[in-house]
mmCIF file of C-alpha atoms and ligand atoms in Angstrom:
data_model
loop_
_atom_site.group_PDB
_atom_site.id
_atom_site.type_symbol
_atom_site.label_atom_id
_atom_site.label_comp_id
_atom_site.label_asym_id
_atom_site.label_seq_id
_atom_site.Cartn_x
_atom_site.Cartn_y
_atom_site.Cartn_z
ATOM 1 C CA MET A 1 -147.364 68.346 47.044
ATOM 2 C CA ALA A 2 -150.785 67.393 48.330
ATOM 3 C CA ASN A 3 -149.653 63.946 49.320
ATOM 4 C CA HIS A 4 -146.443 64.566 51.190
ATOM 5 C CA ASN A 5 -147.762 63.424 54.553
ATOM 6 C CA ASP A 6 -149.581 60.314 53.336
ATOM 7 C CA ASN A 7 -149.169 57.523 55.908
ATOM 8 C CA GLY A 8 -146.646 59.702 57.670
ATOM 9 C CA ALA A 9 -148.154 59.013 61.053
ATOM 10 C CA LEU A 10 -147.806 55.247 60.686
ATOM 11 C CA LYS A 11 -144.451 55.148 59.010
ATOM 12 C CA HIS A 12 -141.641 54.851 61.482
ATOM 13 C CA SER A 13 -138.800 57.210 60.777
ATOM 14 C CA THR A 14 -136.092 54.782 61.839
ATOM 15 C CA ALA A 15 -136.458 51.154 60.884
ATOM 16 C CA LEU A 16 -133.638 49.090 62.373
ATOM 17 C CA PRO A 17 -131.224 46.644 60.792
ATOM 18 C CA ILE A 18 -130.735 43.365 62.679
ATOM 19 C CA HIS A 19 -127.339 41.676 62.969
ATOM 20 C CA ILE A 20 -127.256 38.087 64.157
ATOM 21 C CA GLN A 21 -123.949 36.351 64.792
ATOM 22 C CA GLY A 22 -123.134 32.824 65.916
ATOM 23 C CA LEU A 23 -126.603 32.385 67.373
ATOM 24 C CA THR A 24 -126.949 28.972 69.007
ATOM 25 C CA LYS A 25 -129.881 27.544 70.946
ATOM 26 C CA LYS A 26 -129.866 24.026 72.343
ATOM 27 C CA TYR A 27 -132.715 21.951 73.753
ATOM 28 C CA GLY A 28 -130.885 19.126 75.511
ATOM 29 C CA ASP A 29 -128.627 17.647 72.835
ATOM 30 C CA LEU A 30 -130.629 19.148 69.977
ATOM 31 C CA TYR A 31 -129.268 22.233 68.232
ATOM 32 C CA ALA A 32 -132.480 24.147 67.399
ATOM 33 C CA LEU A 33 -130.161 26.914 66.127
ATOM 34 C CA ASP A 34 -126.592 26.096 65.179
ATOM 35 C CA SER A 35 -124.345 29.146 64.887
ATOM 36 C CA VAL A 36 -126.660 31.263 62.741
ATOM 37 C CA ASP A 37 -125.215 34.388 61.070
ATOM 38 C CA LEU A 38 -127.766 36.668 59.440
ATOM 39 C CA ASP A 39 -127.861 40.369 58.588
ATOM 40 C CA ILE A 40 -131.311 41.837 57.977
ATOM 41 C CA ASN A 41 -131.387 45.232 56.309
ATOM 42 C CA SER A 42 -133.238 48.216 57.661
ATOM 43 C CA GLY A 43 -136.807 48.215 56.254
ATOM 44 C CA GLU A 44 -136.351 44.854 54.578
ATOM 45 C CA PHE A 45 -138.993 42.116 54.311
ATOM 46 C CA LEU A 46 -137.020 38.967 55.085
ATOM 47 C CA THR A 47 -138.667 35.544 55.196
ATOM 48 C CA LEU A 48 -137.403 32.592 57.198
ATOM 49 C CA LEU A 49 -138.387 29.567 55.161
ATOM 50 C CA GLY A 50 -137.912 25.969 56.219
ATOM 51 C CA PRO A 51 -139.695 22.712 57.003
ATOM 52 C CA SER A 52 -141.429 22.031 60.286
ATOM 53 C CA GLY A 53 -138.910 21.740 63.127
ATOM 54 C CA SER A 54 -136.106 23.541 61.272
ATOM 55 C CA GLY A 55 -135.772 26.310 63.900
ATOM 56 C CA LYS A 56 -137.853 29.163 62.436
ATOM 57 C CA THR A 57 -139.908 29.889 65.542
ATOM 58 C CA THR A 58 -136.845 29.517 67.772
ATOM 59 C CA LEU A 59 -135.004 32.158 65.738
ATOM 60 C CA LEU A 60 -137.995 34.522 65.718
ATOM 61 C CA MET A 61 -138.492 34.125 69.473
ATOM 62 C CA ALA A 62 -134.804 34.841 70.025
ATOM 63 C CA ILE A 63 -135.152 38.111 68.090
ATOM 64 C CA ALA A 64 -138.270 38.992 70.103
ATOM 65 C CA GLY A 65 -136.561 38.074 73.377
ATOM 66 C CA PHE A 66 -138.853 35.201 74.362
ATOM 67 C CA ASN A 67 -136.027 32.708 74.581
ATOM 68 C CA ARG A 68 -132.453 32.938 75.774
ATOM 69 C CA PRO A 69 -129.864 31.648 73.283
ATOM 70 C CA ASP A 70 -126.869 29.640 74.542
ATOM 71 C CA ALA A 71 -124.373 31.601 72.471
ATOM 72 C CA GLY A 72 -124.135 34.373 69.946
ATOM 73 C CA SER A 73 -125.202 37.941 69.524
ATOM 74 C CA ILE A 74 -128.281 39.817 68.281
ATOM 75 C CA ARG A 75 -127.840 43.515 67.585
ATOM 76 C CA PHE A 76 -130.563 45.954 66.601
ATOM 77 C CA ASP A 77 -128.382 48.352 64.655
ATOM 78 C CA LYS A 78 -125.452 48.811 67.067
ATOM 79 C CA LYS A 79 -127.256 47.801 70.230
ATOM 80 C CA GLU A 80 -126.775 44.310 71.685
ATOM 81 C CA VAL A 81 -130.200 43.044 72.823
ATOM 82 C CA ILE A 82 -129.457 39.481 73.851
ATOM 83 C CA LEU A 83 -130.026 40.236 77.549
ATOM 84 C CA MET A 84 -132.838 42.748 76.999
ATOM 85 C CA PRO A 85 -136.366 41.664 78.020
ATOM 86 C CA PRO A 86 -139.000 41.489 75.229
ATOM 87 C CA HIS A 87 -140.973 44.588 76.259
ATOM 88 C CA LYS A 88 -137.871 46.752 75.945
ATOM 89 C CA ARG A 89 -136.997 45.575 72.429
ATOM 90 C CA ASP A 90 -139.626 47.650 70.594
ATOM 91 C CA VAL A 91 -140.680 44.661 68.506
ATOM 92 C CA GLY A 92 -144.191 43.927 67.211
ATOM 93 C CA MET A 93 -145.103 40.262 67.031
ATOM 94 C CA VAL A 94 -147.852 38.290 65.318
ATOM 95 C CA PHE A 95 -148.053 34.771 66.725
ATOM 96 C CA GLN A 96 -149.158 31.751 64.738
ATOM 97 C CA SER A 97 -152.193 31.365 67.029
ATOM 98 C CA TYR A 98 -152.952 35.150 66.919
ATOM 99 C CA ALA A 99 -153.020 35.121 70.760
ATOM 100 C CA LEU A 100 -155.822 37.698 70.926
ATOM 101 C CA PHE A 101 -157.495 38.474 74.268
ATOM 102 C CA PRO A 102 -160.914 36.793 73.931
ATOM 103 C CA HIS A 103 -162.616 38.848 76.653
ATOM 104 C CA MET A 104 -161.639 42.183 75.069
ATOM 105 C CA SER A 105 -163.226 43.927 72.101
ATOM 106 C CA VAL A 106 -161.369 44.430 68.836
ATOM 107 C CA ALA A 107 -160.492 48.024 69.791
ATOM 108 C CA GLU A 108 -159.344 46.997 73.283
ATOM 109 C CA ASN A 109 -157.102 44.313 71.812
ATOM 110 C CA ILE A 110 -155.448 46.810 69.503
ATOM 111 C CA ALA A 111 -155.200 49.460 72.237
ATOM 112 C CA PHE A 112 -153.491 47.038 74.638
ATOM 113 C CA PRO A 113 -149.856 47.709 73.624
ATOM 114 C CA LEU A 114 -150.553 51.456 73.614
ATOM 115 C CA LYS A 115 -151.919 51.350 77.175
ATOM 116 C CA LEU A 116 -148.867 49.354 78.263
ATOM 117 C CA ARG A 117 -146.739 52.188 76.925
ATOM 118 C CA GLY A 118 -148.757 54.876 78.665
ATOM 119 C CA VAL A 119 -150.211 56.474 75.562
ATOM 120 C CA SER A 120 -153.005 58.948 76.455
ATOM 121 C CA PRO A 121 -156.639 57.792 75.946
ATOM 122 C CA LYS A 122 -157.202 60.410 73.254
ATOM 123 C CA GLU A 123 -154.109 59.446 71.287
ATOM 124 C CA CYS A 124 -155.032 55.787 71.825
ATOM 125 C CA THR A 125 -158.449 56.239 70.220
ATOM 126 C CA ALA A 126 -156.957 57.996 67.215
ATOM 127 C CA ARG A 127 -154.249 55.392 66.693
ATOM 128 C CA VAL A 128 -156.640 52.463 67.063
ATOM 129 C CA ALA A 129 -158.965 54.033 64.469
ATOM 130 C CA GLU A 130 -156.027 54.527 62.130
ATOM 131 C CA ALA A 131 -154.825 50.933 62.615
ATOM 132 C CA LEU A 132 -158.358 49.599 62.048
ATOM 133 C CA GLU A 133 -158.533 51.522 58.806
ATOM 134 C CA THR A 134 -155.147 50.212 57.707
ATOM 135 C CA VAL A 135 -156.271 46.597 58.134
ATOM 136 C CA GLN A 136 -159.686 47.394 56.644
ATOM 137 C CA LEU A 137 -161.714 46.765 59.781
ATOM 138 C CA SER A 138 -163.090 50.284 60.296
ATOM 139 C CA GLY A 139 -166.376 50.171 62.176
ATOM 140 C CA LEU A 140 -165.672 46.796 63.828
ATOM 141 C CA GLY A 141 -163.893 48.166 66.905
ATOM 142 C CA ASP A 142 -166.713 47.293 69.305
ATOM 143 C CA ARG A 143 -167.061 43.705 68.127
ATOM 144 C CA GLY A 144 -166.031 40.778 70.288
ATOM 145 C CA ILE A 145 -163.205 38.589 69.012
ATOM 146 C CA ASP A 146 -165.546 35.606 68.700
ATOM 147 C CA GLN A 147 -167.728 37.628 66.332
ATOM 148 C CA LEU A 148 -164.932 37.783 63.742
ATOM 149 C CA SER A 149 -163.946 35.429 60.942
ATOM 150 C CA GLY A 150 -160.461 33.872 60.943
ATOM 151 C CA GLY A 151 -159.260 36.414 58.407
ATOM 152 C CA GLN A 152 -160.580 39.313 60.488
ATOM 153 C CA GLN A 153 -158.953 37.967 63.656
ATOM 154 C CA GLN A 154 -155.701 37.764 61.767
ATOM 155 C CA ARG A 155 -156.046 41.458 60.858
ATOM 156 C CA VAL A 156 -156.660 42.382 64.502
ATOM 157 C CA ALA A 157 -153.507 40.502 65.533
ATOM 158 C CA LEU A 158 -151.635 42.390 62.849
ATOM 159 C CA ALA A 159 -153.024 45.779 63.896
ATOM 160 C CA ARG A 160 -152.071 45.042 67.509
ATOM 161 C CA ALA A 161 -148.522 44.236 66.397
ATOM 162 C CA PHE A 162 -147.864 47.502 64.529
ATOM 163 C CA VAL A 163 -150.122 50.033 66.315
ATOM 164 C CA PHE A 164 -147.327 51.134 68.676
ATOM 165 C CA ARG A 165 -144.991 51.768 65.703
ATOM 166 C CA PRO A 166 -142.373 49.169 66.515
ATOM 167 C CA ARG A 167 -139.102 49.372 64.639
ATOM 168 C CA ILE A 168 -139.172 45.645 63.948
ATOM 169 C CA LEU A 169 -142.167 43.483 63.040
ATOM 170 C CA LEU A 170 -142.042 39.698 63.486
ATOM 171 C CA MET A 171 -144.671 37.323 62.106
ATOM 172 C CA ASP A 172 -144.787 33.575 62.738
ATOM 173 C CA GLU A 173 -146.812 31.805 60.017
ATOM 174 C CA PRO A 174 -149.584 34.399 60.368
ATOM 175 C CA LEU A 175 -151.637 33.127 57.425
ATOM 176 C CA SER A 176 -151.415 29.385 57.972
ATOM 177 C CA ALA A 177 -154.948 29.087 59.421
ATOM 178 C CA LEU A 178 -156.603 30.780 56.437
ATOM 179 C CA ASP A 179 -157.957 29.080 53.333
ATOM 180 C CA LYS A 180 -156.003 29.342 50.083
ATOM 181 C CA LYS A 181 -157.914 32.202 48.441
ATOM 182 C CA LEU A 182 -157.874 34.412 51.534
ATOM 183 C CA ARG A 183 -154.258 33.516 52.222
ATOM 184 C CA GLU A 184 -153.204 34.646 48.752
ATOM 185 C CA ARG A 185 -155.100 37.919 49.125
ATOM 186 C CA MET A 186 -153.570 38.535 52.552
ATOM 187 C CA GLN A 187 -150.076 37.882 51.172
ATOM 188 C CA ILE A 188 -150.503 40.822 48.812
ATOM 189 C CA GLU A 189 -152.106 42.957 51.533
ATOM 190 C CA LEU A 190 -149.269 42.240 53.969
ATOM 191 C CA LYS A 191 -146.773 43.213 51.303
ATOM 192 C CA HIS A 192 -148.562 46.521 50.793
ATOM 193 C CA LEU A 193 -148.755 47.062 54.538
ATOM 194 C CA HIS A 194 -145.025 46.511 54.796
ATOM 195 C CA GLN A 195 -144.382 49.078 52.082
ATOM 196 C CA LYS A 196 -146.642 51.527 53.897
ATOM 197 C CA LEU A 197 -145.058 51.037 57.339
ATOM 198 C CA GLY A 198 -141.482 50.717 56.125
ATOM 199 C CA VAL A 199 -140.710 48.556 59.162
ATOM 200 C CA THR A 200 -137.978 45.884 59.181
ATOM 201 C CA THR A 201 -139.997 42.671 58.951
ATOM 202 C CA VAL A 202 -139.057 39.070 59.641
ATOM 203 C CA TYR A 203 -141.717 36.704 58.394
ATOM 204 C CA VAL A 204 -141.838 32.956 59.028
ATOM 205 C CA THR A 205 -143.412 30.407 56.724
ATOM 206 C CA HIS A 206 -142.954 26.802 55.628
ATOM 207 C CA ASP A 207 -144.712 27.633 52.335
ATOM 208 C CA GLN A 208 -142.160 28.269 49.584
ATOM 209 C CA ARG A 209 -144.723 29.927 47.309
ATOM 210 C CA GLU A 210 -145.636 32.374 50.038
ATOM 211 C CA ALA A 211 -141.949 33.148 50.591
ATOM 212 C CA LEU A 212 -141.337 33.706 46.875
ATOM 213 C CA THR A 213 -144.412 35.968 46.645
ATOM 214 C CA MET A 214 -143.731 38.234 49.589
ATOM 215 C CA SER A 215 -140.048 38.602 50.313
ATOM 216 C CA ASP A 216 -137.237 40.995 49.515
ATOM 217 C CA ARG A 217 -134.960 38.152 50.575
ATOM 218 C CA ILE A 218 -135.459 34.609 51.801
ATOM 219 C CA ALA A 219 -133.341 32.859 54.429
ATOM 220 C CA VAL A 220 -133.747 29.108 53.935
ATOM 221 C CA ILE A 221 -133.259 27.230 57.197
ATOM 222 C CA ASN A 222 -132.750 23.513 57.713
ATOM 223 C CA ASP A 223 -131.881 21.713 60.970
ATOM 224 C CA GLY A 224 -131.039 24.994 62.707
ATOM 225 C CA ARG A 225 -128.641 26.154 60.007
ATOM 226 C CA LEU A 226 -129.064 28.643 57.196
ATOM 227 C CA ALA A 227 -128.884 26.848 53.852
ATOM 228 C CA GLN A 228 -128.999 29.997 51.676
ATOM 229 C CA VAL A 229 -129.925 33.669 52.000
ATOM 230 C CA ASP A 230 -130.816 35.550 48.829
ATOM 231 C CA THR A 231 -133.560 37.147 46.738
ATOM 232 C CA PRO A 232 -136.488 34.950 45.635
ATOM 233 C CA LYS A 233 -135.229 34.909 42.046
ATOM 234 C CA ALA A 234 -131.676 34.015 42.994
ATOM 235 C CA ILE A 235 -132.853 31.280 45.375
ATOM 236 C CA TYR A 236 -135.033 29.773 42.667
ATOM 237 C CA ASN A 237 -132.667 30.196 39.730
ATOM 238 C CA HIS A 238 -129.409 29.532 41.575
ATOM 239 C CA PRO A 239 -130.036 27.209 44.530
ATOM 240 C CA ALA A 240 -126.779 26.771 46.439
ATOM 241 C CA ASN A 241 -127.300 23.154 47.413
ATOM 242 C CA ALA A 242 -129.565 20.131 47.079
ATOM 243 C CA PHE A 243 -131.702 21.045 50.075
ATOM 244 C CA VAL A 244 -132.634 24.436 48.622
ATOM 245 C CA ALA A 245 -133.123 23.049 45.097
ATOM 246 C CA ASP A 246 -135.431 20.393 46.481
ATOM 247 C CA PHE A 247 -137.355 22.515 48.986
ATOM 248 C CA ILE A 248 -138.057 25.444 46.678
ATOM 249 C CA GLY A 249 -139.891 24.638 43.482
ATOM 250 C CA GLU A 250 -139.947 21.255 41.829
ATOM 251 C CA SER A 251 -136.784 19.727 40.480
ATOM 252 C CA THR A 252 -135.233 16.625 39.024
ATOM 253 C CA MET A 253 -131.609 16.079 40.056
ATOM 254 C CA LEU A 254 -129.269 14.113 37.823
ATOM 255 C CA PRO A 255 -125.760 13.029 38.842
ATOM 256 C CA LEU A 256 -123.058 14.378 36.534
ATOM 257 C CA THR A 257 -119.570 13.185 35.651
ATOM 258 C CA ARG A 258 -116.607 15.462 35.020
ATOM 259 C CA ASP A 259 -114.037 14.887 32.296
ATOM 260 C CA GLU A 260 -110.324 15.791 32.515
ATOM 261 C CA SER A 261 -110.860 19.233 31.034
ATOM 262 C CA GLY A 262 -113.560 20.031 33.606
ATOM 263 C CA TYR A 263 -116.717 19.702 31.504
ATOM 264 C CA LEU A 264 -119.740 18.069 33.100
ATOM 265 C CA TYR A 265 -121.699 15.282 31.421
ATOM 266 C CA PHE A 266 -124.924 13.400 31.984
ATOM 267 C CA ASN A 267 -124.128 10.090 30.312
ATOM 268 C CA ASP A 268 -122.991 11.193 26.846
ATOM 269 C CA ARG A 269 -124.610 14.644 26.885
ATOM 270 C CA ARG A 270 -122.337 17.561 27.609
ATOM 271 C CA ILE A 271 -124.124 19.791 30.144
ATOM 272 C CA THR A 272 -121.720 22.684 30.740
ATOM 273 C CA ASP A 273 -119.964 24.834 28.181
ATOM 274 C CA THR A 274 -117.258 26.079 30.524
ATOM 275 C CA ALA A 275 -114.811 24.125 32.685
ATOM 276 C CA VAL A 276 -115.961 23.569 36.289
ATOM 277 C CA LYS A 277 -113.698 22.974 39.271
ATOM 278 C CA ASP A 278 -113.782 19.620 40.985
ATOM 279 C CA ALA A 279 -116.206 19.168 43.907
ATOM 280 C CA PRO A 280 -115.610 16.706 46.788
ATOM 281 C CA ASN A 281 -118.710 14.611 45.994
ATOM 282 C CA GLY A 282 -119.150 15.638 42.386
ATOM 283 C CA TRP A 283 -121.900 17.699 40.782
ATOM 284 C CA SER A 284 -125.614 17.353 40.043
ATOM 285 C CA LEU A 285 -127.780 18.905 37.379
ATOM 286 C CA VAL A 286 -130.957 20.543 38.709
ATOM 287 C CA ILE A 287 -133.802 20.652 36.209
ATOM 288 C CA ARG A 288 -136.954 22.696 36.824
ATOM 289 C CA PRO A 289 -139.907 20.937 35.108
ATOM 290 C CA GLU A 290 -141.199 24.176 33.565
ATOM 291 C CA ARG A 291 -137.832 24.959 31.976
ATOM 292 C CA LEU A 292 -138.101 21.858 29.791
ATOM 293 C CA TYR A 293 -139.915 21.939 26.488
ATOM 294 C CA VAL A 294 -140.769 19.620 23.637
ATOM 295 C CA VAL A 295 -138.251 20.093 20.830
ATOM 296 C CA ASP A 296 -139.886 20.551 17.466
ATOM 297 C CA GLY A 297 -137.511 19.341 14.705
ATOM 298 C CA GLU A 298 -133.728 19.653 14.944
ATOM 299 C CA ALA A 299 -132.262 21.565 17.961
ATOM 300 C CA ASP A 300 -128.940 23.433 18.001
ATOM 301 C CA THR A 301 -127.015 21.501 20.659
ATOM 302 C CA ASN A 302 -124.780 24.505 21.219
ATOM 303 C CA GLN A 303 -127.833 26.209 22.717
ATOM 304 C CA VAL A 304 -129.892 23.293 23.971
ATOM 305 C CA VAL A 305 -129.288 20.067 25.886
ATOM 306 C CA VAL A 306 -131.517 17.437 24.265
ATOM 307 C CA PHE A 307 -132.965 14.378 25.988
ATOM 308 C CA ASP A 308 -134.681 11.841 23.738
ATOM 309 C CA GLY A 309 -137.246 9.704 25.512
ATOM 310 C CA THR A 310 -140.650 8.099 25.780
ATOM 311 C CA VAL A 311 -143.691 9.606 27.478
ATOM 312 C CA VAL A 312 -144.587 7.471 30.507
ATOM 313 C CA GLU A 313 -147.396 9.545 31.920
ATOM 314 C CA SER A 314 -149.317 12.672 30.946
ATOM 315 C CA VAL A 315 -151.633 14.495 33.350
ATOM 316 C CA PHE A 316 -153.849 17.517 32.769
ATOM 317 C CA GLN A 317 -153.951 19.753 35.868
ATOM 318 C CA GLY A 318 -155.829 22.856 34.736
ATOM 319 C CA GLU A 319 -153.512 25.774 34.094
ATOM 320 C CA THR A 320 -150.600 23.408 33.540
ATOM 321 C CA ALA A 321 -150.080 19.867 32.353
ATOM 322 C CA PHE A 322 -147.459 17.483 33.601
ATOM 323 C CA ALA A 323 -145.620 14.647 31.883
ATOM 324 C CA LEU A 324 -143.085 12.043 32.935
ATOM 325 C CA VAL A 325 -140.608 11.191 30.205
ATOM 326 C CA ALA A 326 -138.291 8.192 30.480
ATOM 327 C CA ILE A 327 -134.868 9.052 29.098
ATOM 328 C CA ASP A 328 -131.778 6.972 29.817
ATOM 329 C CA GLU A 329 -131.910 3.718 31.788
ATOM 330 C CA GLY A 330 -133.704 4.358 35.078
ATOM 331 C CA THR A 331 -134.056 8.102 34.618
ATOM 332 C CA GLU A 332 -137.299 10.016 34.239
ATOM 333 C CA LEU A 333 -137.742 13.731 33.652
ATOM 334 C CA SER A 334 -140.713 15.721 34.968
ATOM 335 C CA VAL A 335 -141.950 18.173 32.394
ATOM 336 C CA ARG A 336 -144.499 20.909 33.077
ATOM 337 C CA PHE A 337 -146.052 23.116 30.461
ATOM 338 C CA GLY A 338 -148.871 25.587 29.980
ATOM 339 C CA THR A 339 -152.158 24.377 28.566
ATOM 340 C CA SER A 340 -153.008 27.344 26.338
ATOM 341 C CA SER A 341 -153.466 26.448 22.696
ATOM 342 C CA ALA A 342 -150.435 28.602 21.957
ATOM 343 C CA ALA A 343 -148.197 26.364 24.108
ATOM 344 C CA GLY A 344 -148.959 23.553 21.664
ATOM 345 C CA THR A 345 -147.473 20.834 23.855
ATOM 346 C CA GLY A 346 -150.560 19.889 25.820
ATOM 347 C CA SER A 347 -151.107 16.658 23.937
ATOM 348 C CA LEU A 348 -148.360 14.235 24.958
ATOM 349 C CA HIS A 349 -149.525 10.640 25.087
ATOM 350 C CA PRO A 350 -148.011 7.684 26.928
ATOM 351 C CA GLY A 351 -145.783 5.670 24.619
ATOM 352 C CA GLU A 352 -145.028 8.652 22.368
ATOM 353 C CA GLN A 353 -141.379 9.311 21.420
ATOM 354 C CA VAL A 354 -140.323 12.886 22.237
ATOM 355 C CA SER A 355 -137.235 15.072 22.332
ATOM 356 C CA ILE A 356 -137.114 17.219 25.454
ATOM 357 C CA GLY A 357 -134.970 20.362 25.392
ATOM 358 C CA LEU A 358 -133.266 22.356 28.150
ATOM 359 C CA LEU A 359 -131.735 25.675 27.125
ATOM 360 C CA ARG A 360 -128.103 25.853 28.215
ATOM 361 C CA GLU A 361 -128.862 29.164 29.940
ATOM 362 C CA ASP A 362 -131.364 27.252 32.150
ATOM 363 C CA VAL A 363 -128.738 24.733 33.285
ATOM 364 C CA ILE A 364 -128.316 24.752 37.095
ATOM 365 C CA ILE A 365 -125.511 22.760 38.679
ATOM 366 C CA ILE A 366 -124.973 22.189 42.395
ATOM 367 C CA PRO A 367 -122.297 20.334 44.368
ATOM 368 C CA ARG A 368 -123.569 16.962 45.632
ATOM 369 C CA ASP A 369 -123.925 16.454 49.391
ATOM 370 C CA ARG A 370 -122.534 12.929 49.380
HETATM 371 P P1 ADP B 1 -140.139 25.462 63.380
HETATM 372 O O1 ADP B 1 -140.730 26.728 63.891
HETATM 373 O O2 ADP B 1 -139.222 25.658 62.206
HETATM 374 O O3 ADP B 1 -141.169 24.426 63.078
HETATM 375 P P2 ADP B 1 -138.993 25.270 66.039
HETATM 376 O O4 ADP B 1 -138.123 26.460 66.117
HETATM 377 O O5 ADP B 1 -140.316 25.366 66.723
HETATM 378 O O6 ADP B 1 -139.190 24.849 64.509
HETATM 379 O O7 ADP B 1 -138.236 24.019 66.631
HETATM 380 C C1 ADP B 1 -136.919 23.665 66.260
HETATM 381 C C2 ADP B 1 -136.531 22.396 66.983
HETATM 382 O O8 ADP B 1 -136.431 22.657 68.375
HETATM 383 C C3 ADP B 1 -137.531 21.273 66.828
HETATM 384 O O9 ADP B 1 -136.828 20.061 66.743
HETATM 385 C C4 ADP B 1 -138.348 21.348 68.105
HETATM 386 O O10 ADP B 1 -138.873 20.094 68.430
HETATM 387 C C5 ADP B 1 -137.320 21.827 69.107
HETATM 388 N N1 ADP B 1 -137.928 22.645 70.185
HETATM 389 C C6 ADP B 1 -138.555 23.826 70.023
HETATM 390 N N2 ADP B 1 -138.954 24.331 71.208
HETATM 391 C C7 ADP B 1 -138.587 23.431 72.140
HETATM 392 C C8 ADP B 1 -138.709 23.367 73.570
HETATM 393 N N3 ADP B 1 -139.301 24.360 74.266
HETATM 394 N N4 ADP B 1 -138.202 22.283 74.191
HETATM 395 C C9 ADP B 1 -137.581 21.297 73.503
HETATM 396 N N5 ADP B 1 -137.431 21.301 72.166
HETATM 397 C C10 ADP B 1 -137.917 22.341 71.484
HETATM 398 MG MG1 MG B 2 -142.778 27.265 64.114
#
């Protein structure tokens, strides 16, 4: 086995699970975190996803030890850390602003956490070189921070966060300052880096696409509360509530009615093929635009829910096209489809009569909030 020690020096032998229970943080009357329970697996890449002001940074800072929660517990494996100062928590952190030291060189920035921990100069040099190589900045160690592009600075911040082999890595919107192309490349690179380091990683973003791309699991947060925690696929295909359905991906939500036997209907179309229990505020149908298609000829309504309508708008957007189709009184469906010739649906015109199909296996129902 020629390769048995590949990356062995960087990979930490013991990544830690994180157990968060009843975590509450108040600013005045505002609950920035409201009784958050979250278990993060050892070595997992977990993303905290939510809109601005939802409590993502507050939760990350609580894990790092930079703020003091009002109630609750944070354990790294079995050890309670809530009263432990940040430097004792063995956590690497990438801040949104990078927070690099402008008067130090690239190598000095990366060496900083090693010096704090009393690592010998010789070992320091070796580890900095290794970290530089990992983030593909070999040869730039002597540069000043102001001689780097935004993407390179981001890599230095990253190298500084993992060079001391922390058992937990926290990143707060680390890619938000980069342009789209670079951001997408860095998403893949960060994923690879995570696989290489094997470190438990909590990643913060408000970008749902980024979360879907990078994560083992996503914790969706809204107003200081977790709305759903699950894999990207499960979050997308089975949103637990309207907030998640709305925040992740595009969706049209239609209010449903329930008959005595428990079947759900949108107007006269039966939506479910099994009985559903009653919900306090009723149920909604969640429709993803790309799960709809133009029905060609007669559809088998045992397999497909059919909506007949009129095209209101049709927009070409490059790799996909988008149409609005008016169905029943006051209801419009968003439809998205590919624009390859094979897709064959790229030519809807306003005023055209169409039948739109939704496979029954693509039906998503959620309980209504109110
Ligand atoms: P996010 O990172 O998701 O954008 P934050 O965790 O920064 O959200 O903030 C959550 C809420 O707590 C927001 O309403 C914010 O205004 C408030 N908040 C955050 N930090 C402070 C602070 N130091 N003092 C008062 N309010 C704060
Ligand atoms: Mg934030």
